Each structure stands twice: as structure tokens, then as C-alpha cells.
Amino acid sequence: MRCRYCKAKISHKYDRCPHCNNPLTKQKFERKESIIRGIVFGTLILYFAFITTYFLTDHYYFSNKSDEEYTAEKEVTSPFQTIISTDHVYSGVTINTTDDAYKLIQKDSIEQKTTCDEGIIGIENDIINNYGVAAVNLCELNPNLAIELEKVIATIYIEYPGARNYLTNLSLRNNSITENNIIAVFVPTFKFANTTSRSKYAKVYKTEILLNSSFFLNEEKLRATVKDSSITGHFPANATEYSPVAHELGHYLSFIALLKDSKAKRLVAVTANEDQYIYELTKDYSEGNYSLKLLKEAYNNYINDGNTVLSFDAWRKTISGYAVSTDDNGNYVYDETIAEAFHDEYLNGENASIASKYILQVLQKRLES
């Protein structure tokens, strides 16, 4: 079966998804019931009424192969593993200020650094102190690669200063056997802590970029994979082994633009009364409504400026093949276009696709508001 929230393929033996910590019991029930057409509507009502955790992801795949094909190809877990765990969930904690929430996230991160190289810790601290990321865990990463990743992050805060302080975590992560084709992932909301009744805030959420250790700790594999995907047009031209992080930062920018447009605060510490509001925001992001709105505005600007007319989808495809990727149901994932536009501009600057330039003009206007 697949988790409804993060789309990971998992065994039926679990009660909660081992990747995103969301409950699976209801998911199994709904999946069985969904085959009966007459109660689909009722199932959806139950889903929207009772969901309490909102976990959405945007994966960056290097290929369009299915999970089943990768399972057949990879019989053992990658030996390139990190000691870092990104799945810790706390309960019974008291969170009365946003500082309390940040301190809990930082404590979880710091406690996992005890055997990490001091050189890497120094780079992690530079990213934390210079770019407003609460917690960074790159323990086993090659320091040279870590420095290049820092340069990618620096770009976002120079060009988009309004995006500072929303990202809570940048970390290596051990992916499951069926996730080994995922290079990196952006996680807008991960439920990190449930609090006590004495707390002002009911929950703590993390907003993360996670790097698949089987790629980032195997640089030869990462370099070859990204190069091949760039040559074939699946990724933008001139992609490097560290530039997939730019793609995930593109998702991050899109999500922050949504928060700013909605006049929403940072989501790290959330009261009980804010749950429904957060659900509406993350649902909009997940379904691509906001992303499509931004893309349509950029496309209309392109047309109004007298450019050669391309169809909307053909225009998006000038960025890369991944910019017009689809989900398991064949529906376009519009936020992938925005992420690829940022990736393209990061790599190619003035030589980026004209579609990328128009998209980022619209995005930057939203982030400056």
C-alpha cells in the first residue's frame, strides 16, 4: 500500500507511516471502501473531517521509473547511510513560545551530532547562523559538497531575503528501499511534537529539505545520475551534483509565497485553533491550486509581452522534462514547474529558459510582499 500523505510504499503491518508518522488504519479502510463508488463521497467527508496531521512532500526523482521497478532492481538497502534520524516525534512537551519550539528542534538536532566531524559541524553552524535555518545535520557529507550546498542556500537569501527563517531543517535522511530513486525532498509540514494541556501551542511542525543519503554520501552515483538526467533534458541544462537542492529550494519559495499571500505566520508553533487554517493552506499547496495560479499569471505576462505563442504546457516544458511531471493519476504537479524554474535560473542565469524568468518574476513579487 502507499501512504496517502507522503506517497511512500509501505507494508500493511504498520499502523503509522514510518516515513511521515501519519496514521494508516483509516487509510486502509478508505482504500478498501473507495472501490464502492456509491460511498466515495462519504469517505472523503470523513477524511476531511478527521485528519489532524498535514504532511506533504515534493520529491525530486532522477527518472520516471516506478517504485516497483526500483524494488526489483535494488535487493539490499544502500550501504551509504547516515546516523541522523529525521523521524523523531515528541509528546508531552510544554511549548509556550515559538522560541520553545525552535529550541526543541535544535536540541533534537544537536543530540545527533556527538560523533560528527568538527569540520562538518562548522559548516552546519555557518548555514544556521548565516541563513536562519534552525537545524542542519549533514554529518557524513563530504565537506567540499557541504560547502557547495551552502552556496546554493546563500543564493536564495541574497535574491529572496523574504524567505529567511521559514526553513527549520536541512538534513541527510536514510530513504527506504522503494525511495532510492528520490534524490531530495521538500517537506512543508512534519508534525514534530504534541504538547501538554498547559502549553499555549498544541503542536510543533518542522519545514524541511531532506537529502537522500544513498545519493549524497555516494558522490560518484549522484554526479553520474544528475549528469545523465541533465543531458536527456529531464533536469535543466548544466545540473550538478549539488544543484538538486536548488530544486527543493524552489518548492520552499513557492510554499513561502503561499504563506505570505495568505498572511500566515511561520508554522513552527501552532495553536489548537489554527489547525483548520493550516489544513486549508497545505491542502491548497498539495493540490497545486496556488502554484497553477502563479504559473498562469507568469504565462499571461509572457503572452502579453508579445512573445511567440506556445501552449501553456509547451511553454513549461521549455524548462525541463521534469517541469511537466505528473502524479500517479496522470495529473500535472504544477509546483514542479516552479521548482524547476528556480533550478534553471540558479544553474544558467541569463541563459535560463524565458519561461523560468517569467515564473520567477511573479514569485519574487509575491515574496517581497
XYZ file of C-alpha atoms in Angstrom:
369
model
C 0.000 0.000 0.000
C 1.002 3.665 -0.293
C 0.795 6.338 2.387
C -1.788 8.935 1.349
C 0.296 11.771 2.771
C 3.883 11.185 1.595
C 3.162 8.564 -1.138
C 5.793 6.165 0.241
C 5.205 2.479 -0.491
C 4.903 0.638 2.833
C 3.924 -2.682 4.354
C 0.387 -3.306 5.653
C 1.907 -4.299 9.001
C 2.348 -0.668 10.078
C -0.267 1.338 11.967
C 1.565 4.589 11.231
C 3.665 5.533 8.211
C 7.361 5.035 9.135
C 8.282 7.995 6.918
C 5.843 10.760 7.878
C 4.281 9.386 11.093
C 0.712 9.781 9.882
C -1.901 7.140 10.844
C -2.543 4.336 8.322
C -5.540 2.487 9.795
C -8.022 4.911 8.341
C -6.101 4.917 5.061
C -6.518 1.148 4.724
C -10.229 1.423 5.422
C -10.704 4.246 2.931
C -8.770 2.433 0.253
C -10.979 -0.621 0.525
C -14.124 1.448 0.625
C -13.090 3.566 -2.356
C -13.848 0.674 -4.717
C -17.514 1.046 -3.865
C -18.480 4.026 -5.980
C -21.592 4.843 -4.000
C -19.716 5.795 -0.812
C -16.705 7.631 -2.208
C -18.215 10.981 -1.296
C -18.864 9.873 2.272
C -15.310 8.611 2.603
C -13.937 11.969 1.508
C -16.103 13.735 4.077
C -14.703 11.515 6.832
C -11.191 12.169 5.609
C -11.555 15.943 5.653
C -13.383 15.926 8.986
C -10.945 13.841 11.000
C -7.495 14.474 9.532
C -5.264 16.134 12.134
C -1.770 15.906 10.664
C -0.732 17.548 7.427
C 2.383 16.148 5.791
C 3.101 16.992 2.174
C 6.198 16.331 0.143
C 7.715 17.218 -3.174
C 10.166 14.558 -4.313
C 12.903 15.087 -6.898
C 13.229 11.868 -8.902
C 16.042 11.245 -11.334
C 13.877 9.004 -13.502
C 10.263 8.162 -14.187
C 10.644 4.508 -13.216
C 8.022 3.141 -10.886
C 8.648 2.091 -7.296
C 8.028 -1.496 -8.369
C 10.836 -1.341 -10.940
C 13.240 0.044 -8.364
C 12.245 -2.583 -5.829
C 13.117 -5.269 -8.355
C 16.464 -3.648 -9.142
C 17.583 -2.953 -5.566
C 17.559 -6.039 -3.378
C 19.504 -4.548 -0.488
C 19.467 -1.254 1.347
C 22.129 1.211 0.226
C 25.337 0.974 2.316
C 25.563 4.770 2.224
C 23.668 5.544 5.416
C 23.574 8.428 7.866
C 23.310 8.192 11.628
C 20.838 11.073 11.535
C 17.157 10.361 12.131
C 14.625 12.855 10.784
C 11.590 10.961 12.098
C 11.697 11.720 15.822
C 8.335 12.793 17.244
C 7.951 14.221 20.752
C 4.917 14.249 23.024
C 4.103 15.663 26.408
C 6.317 18.727 25.944
C 5.424 22.249 27.036
C 5.617 24.899 24.302
C 4.606 28.395 25.383
C 6.683 30.449 22.924
C 7.986 29.993 19.404
C 11.471 30.006 20.937
C 10.480 26.880 22.894
C 9.585 25.201 19.601
C 12.848 26.173 17.923
C 14.857 25.037 20.947
C 13.201 21.594 20.815
C 14.060 21.262 17.115
C 17.631 22.366 17.787
C 18.000 20.019 20.775
C 16.930 17.055 18.654
C 19.491 18.049 16.026
C 22.402 18.726 18.379
C 21.980 15.442 20.268
C 22.651 13.586 16.996
C 25.974 15.349 16.322
C 28.106 13.705 19.022
C 30.185 11.616 16.581
C 30.157 14.037 13.643
C 33.330 15.607 12.272
C 34.064 19.088 13.616
C 34.661 20.402 10.095
C 31.142 19.470 9.037
C 29.711 20.880 12.254
C 31.444 24.169 11.449
C 29.768 24.296 8.019
C 26.424 23.379 9.586
C 26.793 26.230 12.059
C 27.616 28.648 9.235
C 24.359 27.702 7.498
C 22.430 28.023 10.772
C 23.908 31.388 11.697
C 24.001 32.993 8.250
C 20.744 31.811 6.697
C 18.272 31.336 9.528
C 17.910 27.542 9.282
C 17.183 26.256 12.777
C 18.880 22.842 12.498
C 21.351 21.360 9.984
C 22.520 17.722 10.015
C 24.991 16.779 7.267
C 27.142 14.567 9.491
C 28.860 12.211 7.000
C 28.770 14.535 3.988
C 31.986 15.409 2.145
C 32.917 18.898 3.444
C 33.510 20.149 -0.108
C 29.999 19.104 -1.110
C 28.611 20.677 2.064
C 30.288 23.987 1.139
C 28.725 23.843 -2.333
C 25.315 23.212 -0.762
C 25.841 26.273 1.423
C 26.460 28.349 -1.726
C 23.115 27.196 -3.156
C 21.368 28.251 0.043
C 23.203 31.582 0.027
C 21.731 32.336 -3.398
C 18.190 32.092 -2.128
C 18.743 34.538 0.705
C 20.538 37.064 -1.480
C 17.869 37.063 -4.188
C 14.858 36.316 -1.954
C 15.518 37.782 1.508
C 11.827 37.457 2.372
C 12.248 33.677 2.536
C 14.550 33.771 5.555
C 13.728 31.854 8.770
C 10.924 29.628 7.484
C 13.076 26.534 6.852
C 13.652 24.682 10.132
C 15.735 21.698 8.982
C 18.268 20.703 6.334
C 19.359 17.117 6.832
C 20.591 13.881 5.372
C 17.999 11.120 5.533
C 18.025 7.345 5.026
C 15.371 6.529 2.445
C 13.536 3.231 2.218
C 14.339 0.704 -0.497
C 11.438 1.927 -2.630
C 12.535 5.546 -2.266
C 16.066 5.136 -3.569
C 15.234 6.992 -6.775
C 14.437 10.130 -4.754
C 17.412 12.480 -4.637
C 15.928 15.050 -2.267
C 12.566 16.094 -0.869
C 10.904 19.245 0.475
C 8.580 18.682 3.440
C 6.398 21.751 4.172
C 4.878 20.396 7.392
C 6.019 17.477 9.524
C 4.327 17.060 12.908
C 7.311 17.047 15.244
C 5.693 17.417 18.686
C 2.389 17.211 20.533
C 2.272 19.302 23.673
C 0.729 19.188 27.124
C -2.570 20.806 28.012
C -0.624 23.509 29.885
C 1.007 24.689 26.669
C -0.013 27.742 24.697
C 0.772 25.890 21.470
C -0.722 22.498 20.637
C 1.805 21.288 18.060
C 5.254 21.884 16.660
C 5.902 21.476 12.937
C 9.129 21.212 11.004
C 9.636 22.547 7.469
C 12.466 20.530 5.949
C 14.675 19.770 2.996
C 15.902 16.175 3.238
C 18.781 14.719 1.206
C 18.817 11.011 0.339
C 21.987 9.614 1.928
C 22.290 6.899 -0.736
C 22.985 9.709 -3.228
C 24.680 12.435 -1.224
C 27.071 10.023 0.513
C 27.867 8.358 -2.822
C 29.100 11.281 -4.883
C 30.015 9.205 -7.926
C 26.454 7.920 -8.168
C 24.984 11.369 -7.507
C 27.207 13.052 -10.096
C 26.515 10.474 -12.809
C 22.779 10.423 -12.135
C 22.361 14.190 -12.269
C 24.585 14.493 -15.347
C 22.577 11.873 -17.242
C 19.271 13.484 -16.238
C 20.542 16.876 -17.377
C 21.831 15.598 -20.738
C 18.496 13.939 -21.520
C 16.550 17.089 -20.620
C 14.875 15.515 -17.600
C 16.628 18.159 -15.459
C 17.636 21.648 -16.647
C 20.882 22.052 -18.578
C 24.190 22.063 -16.652
C 22.825 20.419 -13.489
C 25.462 19.478 -10.914
C 25.614 17.061 -8.016
C 24.585 19.773 -5.559
C 22.046 21.666 -7.687
C 19.054 19.372 -6.884
C 18.960 21.293 -3.607
C 18.096 24.363 -5.705
C 15.044 22.480 -6.986
C 13.861 21.799 -3.421
C 14.513 25.414 -2.503
C 12.237 26.316 -5.399
C 9.446 24.352 -3.707
C 10.316 26.127 -0.477
C 9.986 29.539 -2.146
C 6.624 28.594 -3.611
C 5.332 27.487 -0.210
C 6.571 30.661 1.496
C 4.877 32.744 -1.211
C 1.613 30.966 -0.379
C 2.041 31.730 3.319
C 2.763 35.385 2.602
C -0.188 35.724 0.222
C -2.394 34.206 2.919
C -0.966 36.480 5.638
C 0.035 33.358 7.535
C 2.713 33.277 10.199
C 5.542 30.763 10.346
C 4.108 27.344 11.105
C 6.636 26.049 13.622
C 4.371 26.551 16.676
C 0.616 26.135 16.191
C -2.368 26.607 18.498
C -5.294 24.188 18.500
C -7.493 26.821 16.872
C -5.093 27.198 13.939
C -5.266 23.578 12.795
C -8.057 24.008 10.261
C -6.406 27.089 8.789
C -3.136 25.224 8.360
C -5.002 22.355 6.785
C -6.566 24.653 4.192
C -3.199 26.172 3.328
C -1.371 22.882 2.998
C -4.252 21.336 1.066
C -4.070 24.205 -1.424
C -0.332 23.698 -1.779
C -0.705 19.919 -2.141
C -3.372 20.170 -4.821
C -1.365 22.718 -6.785
C -4.054 25.411 -6.882
C -1.753 28.195 -5.758
C 1.104 27.006 -7.967
C -1.166 26.942 -11.005
C -2.347 30.467 -10.200
C 1.257 31.735 -10.188
C 2.085 29.899 -13.406
C -0.969 31.249 -15.216
C -0.033 34.797 -14.197
C 3.508 34.282 -15.483
C 2.244 32.724 -18.725
C -0.180 35.595 -19.331
C 2.669 38.082 -18.798
C 4.680 36.140 -21.366
C 1.840 36.304 -23.906
C 1.045 39.955 -23.215
C 4.655 40.914 -23.830
C 4.246 39.782 -27.430
C 6.313 36.602 -27.259
C 5.883 33.774 -29.746
C 2.819 31.901 -28.608
C 3.410 28.471 -27.136
C 0.718 26.465 -25.415
C 0.824 26.645 -21.618
C 2.247 23.135 -21.282
C 4.741 23.545 -24.138
C 5.914 26.775 -22.514
C 6.505 24.970 -19.203
C 8.334 22.140 -20.935
C 10.982 24.547 -22.259
C 12.430 24.478 -18.734
C 12.903 20.700 -18.481
C 11.058 17.411 -18.771
C 10.571 17.365 -15.019
C 8.797 20.719 -15.171
C 5.784 18.925 -16.683
C 5.902 15.837 -14.461
C 2.683 14.154 -13.383
C 1.434 12.258 -10.339
C 0.315 8.612 -10.214
C -3.052 9.610 -11.669
C -1.551 11.433 -14.627
C -2.306 14.918 -13.278
C 0.288 17.654 -13.655
C 2.185 18.585 -10.491
C 2.347 22.317 -11.129
C 4.715 23.148 -8.302
C 7.383 21.075 -10.055
C 7.385 23.726 -12.782
C 8.138 26.447 -10.226
C 10.864 24.366 -8.574
C 12.482 23.639 -11.925
C 12.320 27.329 -12.877
C 14.398 28.211 -9.803
C 16.762 25.300 -10.502
C 17.156 26.509 -14.099
C 17.885 30.118 -13.138
C 20.324 29.028 -10.436
C 22.250 26.963 -12.986
C 22.023 29.122 -16.079
C 21.390 32.711 -15.006
C 20.702 34.925 -18.020
C 20.732 31.820 -20.218
C 17.842 30.231 -18.337
C 14.606 29.470 -20.168
C 12.386 32.500 -20.785
C 9.623 30.587 -19.006
C 11.818 30.341 -15.906
C 12.422 34.080 -15.964
C 8.736 34.953 -16.177
C 7.841 32.493 -13.422
C 10.477 33.818 -11.044
C 9.445 37.430 -11.672
C 5.988 36.544 -10.384
C 7.375 34.514 -7.493
C 9.740 37.262 -6.407
C 6.898 39.811 -6.377
C 4.942 37.533 -4.020
C 7.903 37.048 -1.713
C 8.529 40.783 -1.445
C 5.001 41.451 -0.194
